[in-house]
Coordinates of C-alpha atoms in Angstrom, one line a residue:
M25 CA 0.0 0.0 0.0
S26 CA 3.0 2.3 0.4
K27 CA 3.9 2.3 -3.3
P28 CA 0.7 3.7 -4.5
S29 CA 0.8 6.4 -1.9
K30 CA 4.4 7.3 -2.9
N31 CA 3.4 7.4 -6.6
K32 CA 0.5 9.6 -5.8
R33 CA 2.6 12.0 -3.9
A34 CA 5.2 12.0 -6.7
S35 CA 2.6 12.7 -9.3
S36 CA 1.1 15.3 -7.0
S37 CA 4.4 17.1 -6.5
K38 CA 5.2 16.8 -10.2
S39 CA 1.9 18.3 -11.2
S40 CA 2.1 21.1 -8.7
R41 CA 5.6 21.9 -10.0
Q42 CA 4.3 22.0 -13.6
E43 CA 1.4 24.3 -12.4
R44 CA 3.8 26.7 -10.7
E45 CA 6.0 26.8 -13.9
T46 CA 3.0 27.4 -16.1
A47 CA 1.6 30.1 -13.8
Q48 CA 5.1 31.8 -13.6
F49 CA 5.3 31.7 -17.4
I50 CA 1.8 33.2 -17.8
N51 CA 2.5 36.0 -15.3
T52 CA 5.9 36.8 -16.9
S53 CA 4.3 36.8 -20.4
F54 CA 1.4 39.0 -19.2
R55 CA 3.8 41.4 -17.5
S56 CA 6.0 41.8 -20.5
E57 CA 3.1 42.2 -22.9
N58 CA 1.1 44.5 -20.6
D59 CA 4.1 46.8 -20.2
G60 CA 4.0 47.4 -23.9
D61 CA 0.2 47.5 -24.1
A62 CA 0.2 44.5 -26.4
S63 CA -2.5 41.9 -26.9
L64 CA -2.5 38.3 -25.6
P65 CA 0.8 36.4 -26.4
H66 CA 0.7 34.3 -29.4
V67 CA 1.7 31.1 -27.5
L68 CA -1.2 31.5 -25.0
R69 CA -3.6 32.4 -27.8
N70 CA -2.8 29.1 -29.5
K71 CA -3.2 27.2 -26.3
L72 CA -6.5 28.8 -25.6
Q73 CA -7.7 28.0 -29.1
D74 CA -6.7 24.4 -28.7
L75 CA -8.5 24.2 -25.4
F76 CA -11.6 25.8 -26.9
S77 CA -11.6 23.4 -29.9
Q78 CA -11.4 20.4 -27.5
I79 CA -14.2 21.8 -25.4
E80 CA -16.3 22.3 -28.6
K81 CA -15.7 18.8 -29.8
E82 CA -16.6 17.3 -26.4
F83 CA -19.8 19.5 -26.3
E84 CA -20.8 18.3 -29.8
V85 CA -20.4 14.7 -28.7
L86 CA -22.4 15.3 -25.5
Y87 CA -25.1 17.1 -27.5
N88 CA -25.5 14.3 -30.0
E89 CA -25.6 11.8 -27.2
N90 CA -28.3 13.9 -25.5
L91 CA -30.4 13.9 -28.7
T92 CA -30.0 10.1 -29.0
L93 CA -31.1 9.7 -25.4
Q94 CA -34.0 12.0 -25.8
E95 CA -35.3 10.0 -28.8
K96 CA -34.9 6.7 -26.8
V97 CA -36.8 8.3 -23.9
E98 CA -39.6 9.4 -26.2
C99 CA -39.8 5.9 -27.7
L100 CA -40.0 4.4 -24.3
N101 CA -42.6 6.9 -23.2
E102 CA -44.8 6.0 -26.2
K103 CA -44.4 2.3 -25.4
L104 CA -45.2 3.0 -21.7
E105 CA -48.3 5.0 -22.7
K106 CA -49.5 2.1 -24.9
E107 CA -48.9 -0.4 -22.1
C108 CA -50.6 1.7 -19.6
Y109 CA -53.5 2.2 -21.9
L110 CA -53.9 -1.6 -22.5
S111 CA -53.5 -2.3 -18.7
D112 CA -56.0 0.4 -17.8
K113 CA -58.4 -1.0 -20.4
H114 CA -58.0 -4.5 -19.0
A115 CA -58.4 -3.3 -15.4
V116 CA -61.5 -1.3 -16.2
S117 CA -63.1 -4.2 -18.1
E118 CA -62.4 -6.5 -15.1
K119 CA -64.0 -4.0 -12.8
Q120 CA -67.1 -3.6 -15.0
G121 CA -68.7 -6.6 -13.3
D122 CA -68.6 -4.9 -9.9
S123 CA -69.7 -1.5 -11.3
I124 CA -72.5 -2.9 -13.3
D125 CA -73.6 -5.5 -10.7
H126 CA -74.6 -2.8 -8.2
P127 CA -77.1 -1.0 -10.5
E128 CA -78.7 -4.4 -11.4
V129 CA -79.1 -5.3 -7.7
S130 CA -80.5 -1.8 -7.1
L131 CA -83.0 -2.3 -9.9
K132 CA -84.1 -5.8 -8.6
V133 CA -84.5 -4.5 -5.0
S134 CA -86.5 -1.5 -6.1
S135 CA -88.8 -3.7 -8.2
K136 CA -89.6 -5.8 -5.2
Q137 CA -90.3 -2.7 -3.0
K138 CA -93.9 -1.5 -3.2
G139 CA -93.2 2.3 -3.3
P140 CA -89.7 3.2 -4.3
S141 CA -88.9 6.8 -3.9
S142 CA -88.1 9.0 -6.9
S143 CA -84.8 10.0 -5.4
Q144 CA -83.6 6.4 -5.4
K145 CA -84.6 6.0 -9.0
L146 CA -82.7 9.2 -10.0
K147 CA -79.6 8.1 -8.0
T148 CA -79.7 4.7 -9.7
A149 CA -80.2 6.2 -13.1
H150 CA -77.4 8.8 -12.8
K151 CA -75.1 6.1 -11.4
L152 CA -75.8 3.9 -14.4
K153 CA -75.2 6.8 -16.8
A154 CA -71.8 7.6 -15.3
Q155 CA -70.8 3.9 -15.3
T156 CA -71.8 3.4 -18.9
S157 CA -69.8 6.5 -19.9
K158 CA -66.7 4.9 -18.2
I159 CA -67.4 1.7 -20.1
V160 CA -67.5 3.4 -23.4
S161 CA -64.4 5.3 -22.6
S162 CA -62.6 2.1 -21.9
F163 CA -63.5 0.7 -25.3
K164 CA -62.3 3.8 -27.1
T165 CA -58.9 3.5 -28.8
P166 CA -56.7 6.1 -30.4
S167 CA -58.1 6.8 -33.8
V168 CA -56.1 9.7 -35.2
N169 CA -53.3 9.4 -37.8
C170 CA -50.8 12.3 -37.9
N171 CA -48.2 12.5 -40.8
L172 CA -45.7 15.1 -41.7
I173 CA -46.3 16.1 -45.4
K174 CA -44.5 19.3 -46.3
E175 CA -41.7 21.5 -45.1
Y176 CA -41.7 25.3 -46.0
L177 CA -38.0 26.4 -45.9
G178 CA -36.6 29.9 -46.4
H179 CA -36.7 32.0 -43.2
R180 CA -33.3 32.9 -41.8
D181 CA -34.5 33.2 -38.2
G182 CA -37.2 31.8 -35.9
V183 CA -40.8 31.7 -37.2
W184 CA -43.1 33.3 -34.6
D185 CA -46.5 32.8 -36.3
V186 CA -48.3 30.9 -39.0
S187 CA -51.8 31.6 -40.4
V188 CA -54.0 30.1 -43.2
G189 CA -55.5 32.1 -46.1
K190 CA -59.2 32.7 -46.8
P191 CA -61.2 29.8 -48.0
G192 CA -60.2 28.6 -51.5
Q193 CA -56.8 30.3 -51.5
F194 CA -54.6 27.3 -50.4
V195 CA -51.9 29.5 -49.0
I196 CA -50.3 30.0 -45.6
G197 CA -48.5 33.0 -44.2
T198 CA -45.5 33.1 -41.8
A199 CA -44.1 35.8 -39.6
S200 CA -40.4 35.6 -38.7
A201 CA -37.8 37.2 -36.5
D202 CA -35.8 37.8 -39.7
H203 CA -37.9 40.9 -40.3
T204 CA -39.9 39.3 -43.1
A205 CA -43.3 37.7 -43.7
C206 CA -43.9 35.1 -46.4
V207 CA -46.9 33.8 -48.3
W208 CA -46.5 30.1 -49.3
G209 CA -48.3 27.8 -51.7
I210 CA -49.6 24.9 -49.6
E211 CA -49.2 22.3 -52.3
S212 CA -46.1 23.6 -54.0
G213 CA -44.2 24.5 -50.9
K214 CA -42.9 27.6 -52.7
C215 CA -42.6 31.1 -51.3
L216 CA -45.0 33.1 -53.4
L217 CA -44.3 36.5 -51.9
R218 CA -41.9 37.9 -49.4
Y219 CA -42.8 41.1 -47.5
T220 CA -39.9 43.1 -46.2
G221 CA -41.6 46.4 -45.2
H222 CA -41.0 46.0 -41.4
S223 CA -37.8 47.1 -39.7
G224 CA -38.2 44.7 -36.8
S225 CA -39.2 41.1 -36.0
V226 CA -42.5 40.2 -37.6
N227 CA -44.5 38.7 -34.7
S228 CA -47.9 38.0 -36.2
I229 CA -49.6 37.5 -39.6
R230 CA -53.4 37.3 -40.5
F231 CA -55.2 37.1 -43.8
H232 CA -58.2 39.3 -44.5
P233 CA -61.5 37.2 -44.3
T234 CA -62.6 38.2 -47.9
K235 CA -60.0 40.3 -49.6
D236 CA -56.4 39.7 -50.8
L237 CA -54.9 41.6 -47.9
V238 CA -52.5 40.6 -45.1
L239 CA -52.1 42.1 -41.7
T240 CA -48.7 41.9 -39.9
A241 CA -47.6 43.2 -36.5
A242 CA -43.9 43.7 -35.7
G243 CA -41.3 44.8 -33.3
D244 CA -41.0 48.2 -35.0
Q245 CA -44.1 49.2 -33.0
S246 CA -46.3 49.2 -36.1
A247 CA -48.8 47.0 -38.0
H248 CA -48.8 46.9 -41.8
I249 CA -51.6 46.0 -44.2
W250 CA -50.3 44.9 -47.6
Q251 CA -51.7 43.2 -50.7
F252 CA -50.6 40.1 -52.6
A253 CA -51.5 39.5 -56.2
L254 CA -53.8 36.6 -57.1
N255 CA -51.7 35.5 -60.0
L256 CA -48.9 34.6 -57.6
L257 CA -51.0 31.8 -56.1
E258 CA -50.8 29.5 -59.1
P259 CA -48.5 29.4 -62.1
Q260 CA -50.1 30.8 -65.3
K261 CA -48.3 28.6 -67.7
T262 CA -46.6 25.2 -67.9
V263 CA -42.8 25.3 -67.8
S264 CA -40.8 23.6 -70.5
S265 CA -37.8 21.4 -69.8
D266 CA -35.5 24.1 -71.1
D267 CA -36.7 26.4 -68.3
E268 CA -36.4 23.8 -65.5
A269 CA -33.1 25.3 -64.3
A270 CA -34.6 28.7 -64.1
C271 CA -37.6 27.4 -62.1
E272 CA -35.2 25.7 -59.7
V273 CA -33.6 29.0 -59.0
E274 CA -37.0 30.6 -58.6
E275 CA -37.7 28.1 -55.7
D276 CA -35.1 29.9 -53.7
P277 CA -37.0 32.2 -51.3
E278 CA -34.4 35.0 -52.1
R279 CA -35.6 34.8 -55.7
S280 CA -39.3 35.0 -54.9
P281 CA -41.2 38.2 -55.5
I282 CA -40.5 40.9 -52.9
L283 CA -43.0 43.5 -51.6
R284 CA -41.6 46.4 -49.6
T285 CA -44.4 49.0 -49.3
P286 CA -47.7 48.5 -47.4
I287 CA -51.0 50.1 -48.4
A288 CA -51.5 51.1 -44.8
E289 CA -49.3 51.5 -41.8
L290 CA -50.9 51.6 -38.3
T291 CA -48.9 53.4 -35.7
G292 CA -49.5 54.8 -32.2
H293 CA -48.2 52.2 -29.8
G294 CA -45.3 52.8 -27.6
G295 CA -43.9 49.3 -27.6
V296 CA -43.4 46.1 -29.6
L297 CA -46.6 44.8 -31.3
A298 CA -47.1 41.2 -30.3
A299 CA -50.2 40.4 -32.4
A300 CA -52.9 41.8 -34.6
D301 CA -56.2 40.5 -36.0
W302 CA -59.1 41.5 -38.3
L303 CA -62.5 42.2 -36.7
P304 CA -65.6 40.6 -38.4
G305 CA -66.0 42.1 -41.9
G306 CA -62.4 43.3 -42.1
D307 CA -63.1 47.0 -41.7
Q308 CA -61.3 47.3 -38.4
V309 CA -58.3 45.6 -36.8
V310 CA -57.1 45.2 -33.3
T311 CA -53.5 45.2 -32.1
A312 CA -51.8 44.1 -28.9
S313 CA -48.6 45.7 -27.7
W314 CA -45.9 45.5 -25.1
D315 CA -47.0 48.9 -24.0
R316 CA -49.8 47.1 -22.0
T317 CA -52.5 48.4 -24.3
A318 CA -54.6 47.1 -27.2
A319 CA -55.9 49.4 -30.0
L320 CA -58.7 49.5 -32.5
Y321 CA -57.9 50.9 -36.0
D322 CA -60.0 51.8 -39.0
V323 CA -58.6 50.0 -42.0
E324 CA -59.6 52.5 -44.7
T325 CA -58.3 55.6 -42.9
G326 CA -55.7 54.1 -40.7
D327 CA -57.0 56.2 -37.8
L328 CA -56.8 55.0 -34.2
L329 CA -60.4 54.5 -33.0
Q330 CA -59.9 53.4 -29.4
S331 CA -57.1 52.5 -27.0
L332 CA -57.9 49.6 -24.7
T333 CA -56.2 49.8 -21.3
G334 CA -56.4 47.7 -18.2
H335 CA -53.7 45.1 -18.4
D336 CA -51.0 45.4 -15.8
Q337 CA -48.2 43.9 -17.9
E338 CA -47.2 43.4 -21.6
L339 CA -49.8 42.0 -24.0
T340 CA -48.9 38.7 -25.7
H341 CA -51.8 38.0 -28.1
T342 CA -55.1 39.2 -29.4
C343 CA -58.0 37.5 -31.2
A344 CA -61.3 38.7 -32.7
H345 CA -64.5 36.7 -32.8
H346 CA -65.3 35.4 -36.3
S347 CA -68.9 36.8 -36.4
Q348 CA -69.4 39.2 -33.5
K349 CA -67.6 42.3 -32.3
L350 CA -65.8 40.5 -29.5
V351 CA -62.1 40.6 -28.8
V352 CA -59.9 38.8 -26.3
T353 CA -56.4 40.0 -25.2
S354 CA -53.9 38.0 -23.2
S355 CA -51.1 39.3 -21.1
Q356 CA -48.1 38.6 -19.0
D357 CA -50.2 39.6 -16.0
T358 CA -51.7 36.0 -15.9
T359 CA -55.1 37.2 -17.2
F360 CA -56.9 37.5 -20.5
R361 CA -59.7 40.0 -21.1
L362 CA -62.9 39.9 -23.1
W363 CA -63.8 43.2 -24.8
D364 CA -67.4 43.5 -26.0
F365 CA -68.0 46.2 -28.7
R366 CA -71.5 45.2 -29.6
E367 CA -72.8 48.2 -27.7
P368 CA -71.8 51.8 -28.0
I369 CA -70.2 51.6 -24.6
H370 CA -68.0 48.6 -24.6
S371 CA -67.7 46.2 -21.6
V372 CA -64.8 44.3 -20.3
S373 CA -64.6 40.9 -18.5
V374 CA -61.4 39.6 -16.8
F375 CA -60.6 35.9 -16.8
Q376 CA -58.4 34.8 -14.0
G377 CA -57.2 31.2 -13.6
H378 CA -53.7 31.0 -14.8
T379 CA -50.6 31.4 -12.7
D380 CA -48.2 32.6 -15.4
T381 CA -48.1 34.5 -18.6
V382 CA -51.2 33.8 -20.8
T383 CA -49.6 33.3 -24.2
S384 CA -52.8 33.0 -26.3
A385 CA -56.6 33.1 -26.0
L386 CA -59.0 32.6 -28.8
F387 CA -62.6 31.9 -29.6
T388 CA -63.9 28.5 -30.7
K389 CA -65.4 28.4 -34.2
K390 CA -68.9 27.2 -33.3
E391 CA -69.6 27.6 -29.6
D392 CA -69.4 30.6 -27.3
K393 CA -66.2 29.4 -25.6
V394 CA -62.6 30.6 -25.3
V395 CA -59.5 28.5 -25.1
S396 CA -56.5 29.9 -23.3
G397 CA -52.9 28.7 -23.2
S398 CA -50.2 29.7 -20.7
D399 CA -46.6 29.4 -19.6
D400 CA -48.0 27.7 -16.5
R401 CA -48.2 24.6 -18.7
T402 CA -52.0 24.5 -18.9
V403 CA -54.7 25.0 -21.5
K404 CA -58.1 26.0 -20.2
V405 CA -61.5 25.9 -21.9
W406 CA -63.9 28.7 -20.7
D407 CA -67.6 29.4 -21.2
L408 CA -68.2 33.1 -22.0
R409 CA -71.3 33.0 -19.7
N410 CA -69.3 31.8 -16.7
M411 CA -65.9 33.4 -16.0
R412 CA -65.4 32.0 -12.5
S413 CA -64.0 28.6 -13.4
P414 CA -62.9 26.8 -16.6
L415 CA -65.0 24.0 -18.1
A416 CA -61.9 21.9 -18.6
T417 CA -58.2 22.2 -17.8
I418 CA -55.4 20.5 -19.7
R419 CA -52.2 20.0 -17.8
S420 CA -48.9 19.3 -19.6
D421 CA -45.2 19.1 -19.0
S422 CA -44.1 22.2 -20.9
A423 CA -45.1 25.9 -21.5
V424 CA -47.9 26.4 -24.0
N425 CA -47.6 28.9 -27.0
K426 CA -50.2 30.0 -29.6
V427 CA -52.9 27.3 -29.7
D428 CA -55.5 26.9 -32.4
I429 CA -58.9 25.1 -32.6
S430 CA -60.4 23.3 -35.6
L431 CA -64.0 23.5 -36.8
T432 CA -64.6 20.1 -35.1
G433 CA -63.3 21.4 -31.8
V434 CA -59.8 19.8 -31.8
I435 CA -57.3 21.9 -29.9
A436 CA -53.7 21.9 -31.2
V437 CA -51.2 22.8 -28.5
P438 CA -47.6 23.8 -29.4
H439 CA -45.1 23.5 -26.6
D440 CA -41.7 24.9 -25.6
N441 CA -40.3 21.3 -25.5
R442 CA -40.9 20.9 -29.3
Q443 CA -44.0 18.8 -28.9
I444 CA -47.4 19.3 -30.5
R445 CA -50.4 17.7 -28.9
L446 CA -54.1 17.4 -29.8
Y447 CA -56.9 17.5 -27.3
D448 CA -60.7 17.6 -27.5
M449 CA -62.8 20.3 -25.7
T450 CA -63.2 18.1 -22.6
G451 CA -59.4 18.0 -22.1
Q452 CA -58.9 14.4 -23.3
R453 CA -55.7 13.9 -25.3
I454 CA -56.3 12.7 -28.8
A455 CA -52.9 12.4 -30.3
R456 CA -49.3 13.7 -30.3
L457 CA -47.6 14.6 -33.5
S458 CA -44.5 12.6 -34.1
R459 CA -41.2 14.2 -33.5
S460 CA -37.6 12.9 -33.8
S461 CA -34.2 14.0 -35.0
R462 CA -35.4 13.4 -38.6
Q463 CA -38.8 14.9 -38.6
G464 CA -40.7 17.4 -36.5
H465 CA -39.4 20.6 -34.9
Q466 CA -36.0 20.7 -33.3
R467 CA -36.6 23.8 -31.2
M468 CA -39.6 25.5 -29.5
V469 CA -42.9 25.3 -31.4
C470 CA -44.3 28.9 -31.5
S471 CA -47.6 28.6 -33.3
V472 CA -50.1 26.2 -35.0
A473 CA -53.0 26.8 -37.5
W474 CA -55.8 24.5 -38.7
L475 CA -56.9 24.5 -42.4
N476 CA -60.5 23.7 -43.2
E477 CA -60.0 22.5 -46.8
P478 CA -60.8 18.8 -47.3
S479 CA -59.0 18.6 -50.6
A480 CA -55.7 20.0 -49.3
S481 CA -52.8 17.6 -48.5
C482 CA -52.2 19.3 -45.2
N483 CA -54.7 20.5 -42.7
L484 CA -52.5 21.5 -39.8
F485 CA -49.5 23.8 -39.9
S486 CA -46.8 24.5 -37.3
C487 CA -43.9 26.9 -37.0
G488 CA -41.0 27.1 -34.6
F489 CA -37.8 28.7 -33.7
D490 CA -35.8 26.2 -35.8
R491 CA -36.8 28.4 -38.8
L492 CA -39.2 25.7 -40.0
T493 CA -42.8 25.7 -41.0
L494 CA -44.3 22.2 -41.3
G495 CA -47.5 20.9 -42.9
W496 CA -49.2 18.0 -41.3
N497 CA -52.1 15.7 -42.3
V498 CA -54.3 14.8 -39.4
Q499 CA -57.0 12.3 -40.1
N500 CA -59.6 10.6 -37.9
T501 CA -60.1 6.9 -38.6
K502 CA -63.5 5.3 -38.1
D503 CA -64.0 3.8 -34.7
I504 CA -65.4 0.2 -34.8
L505 CA -67.8 0.8 -32.0
F506 CA -69.3 4.0 -33.4
G507 CA -68.9 3.2 -37.0
S508 CA -72.6 2.7 -37.8
P509 CA -74.4 5.9 -39.0
S510 CA -77.3 5.2 -36.7
S511 CA -75.0 4.8 -33.7
P512 CA -73.8 7.6 -31.3
N513 CA -70.6 9.3 -32.3
S514 CA -69.0 9.8 -28.9
P515 CA -69.0 8.3 -25.4
K516 CA -71.2 11.0 -24.1
E517 CA -73.7 10.6 -26.9
F518 CA -73.6 6.8 -26.3
S519 CA -74.3 7.3 -22.6
D520 CA -77.2 9.6 -23.3
W521 CA -78.5 7.2 -26.0
L522 CA -78.4 4.3 -23.5
F523 CA -79.7 6.3 -20.5
H524 CA -83.0 7.3 -22.3
S525 CA -84.0 3.7 -23.2
P526 CA -84.8 1.1 -20.5
R527 CA -84.7 -1.6 -23.2
R528 CA -81.2 -0.6 -24.2
Q529 CA -80.1 -0.6 -20.6
R530 CA -81.3 -4.2 -20.1
S531 CA -79.7 -5.3 -23.3
F532 CA -76.4 -3.6 -22.4
L533 CA -76.4 -5.1 -18.9
T534 CA -77.1 -8.6 -20.2
L535 CA -74.4 -8.2 -22.8
H536 CA -71.7 -7.1 -20.3
L537 CA -72.4 -9.1 -17.2

């Protein structure tokens, strides 16, 4: 045992001697160089460069290993979710005997009693309804296919926002931190027009509901309204083989048509504009700014109609109702506000329920509901008639960015952790879009947008800070249990359908006991 200790001491003394010599050399070099006001000595600079290059190589190795481990963890999580789903389904099916047996006993006992009370009947009926809903949920399997179809490449910095064009246009718009906004052909994947009129990061983009106009909000404290030509949407002539090389060059976003001048510039804010949207009809727009205010503008004149104050911190998003003069604004003050302009004197409602920045809040397409997303890792569904508590709360493992809702009520949720998840309005998760090192986003997903065009190859679009905009195809496959046209289309509908028919109750109990 004495030899190892001697060796350790020898190596220790040797290393300490080398350290002293190195320190002395460095001090001497610095003194000599500093006396002449010179830069770092050439020898030390080379040593530092070698050390930095070694550190960089080691970091690259660790980074690649980390990506590989993350992919493995995601695969294992997916397998675990499937196994948990199957085990839960099996456990629920085993417990159905107990859960169904009690209502049957209650029914038998009540039939023997001469005068059963109405409250007992109601309790039994409601119990049966809840249990049948659980049974149907246990039978339901994932029925959504999500496939990556298209990539839209060309931005030089992160893409903050994505939006779809008016019906029949088959275009999308993107807003980027590279100070540009682009209009893309959905099927071609080409950049049809690049707008460069802003002098700051373009944070939001929205298409006019009926006209060929685009609204963008930017970090230069202004919102621009600009026009794109219809003949850019589709090529007017077929290209010969001789012109193929030229066409390939035209696919470069730098070669796409460039627009620099807006038809209207909306100013008046004292801070960055986070978002802007068209009000119903497209005659007015609303803007949200970091100066803690929102503003209404007249599109034709560009005049500021009204300044909306009340938020305590910077605004992050705004959205207008599709048919009524209602506007929601979200803020870093953990609230979002509903502004009602249907009367001459507008009213304001404050929604409280989040514990961190509300990153987005928007109206559903069909019902009077609002869906909000927050940095507190939750998405909440609210009824406009009841502001006190949300109808549903979706909890996740990462901060939520700009959400969007389809016509059928599917909520697409983009996360900071590069994930995109789909939920229904009750908070049940429907699917998760696939993501790996080869497909999907590699950095934060900033925004998503649904497209209601059945003939389009993509019906969901996402953008992120990896400079990518992706087109997805999300399809709902027919469920075996609810495949019949005369059958209910959801667990709730099935529960109601069963609850209102004693004959169906008896048949169902006989079938599952």
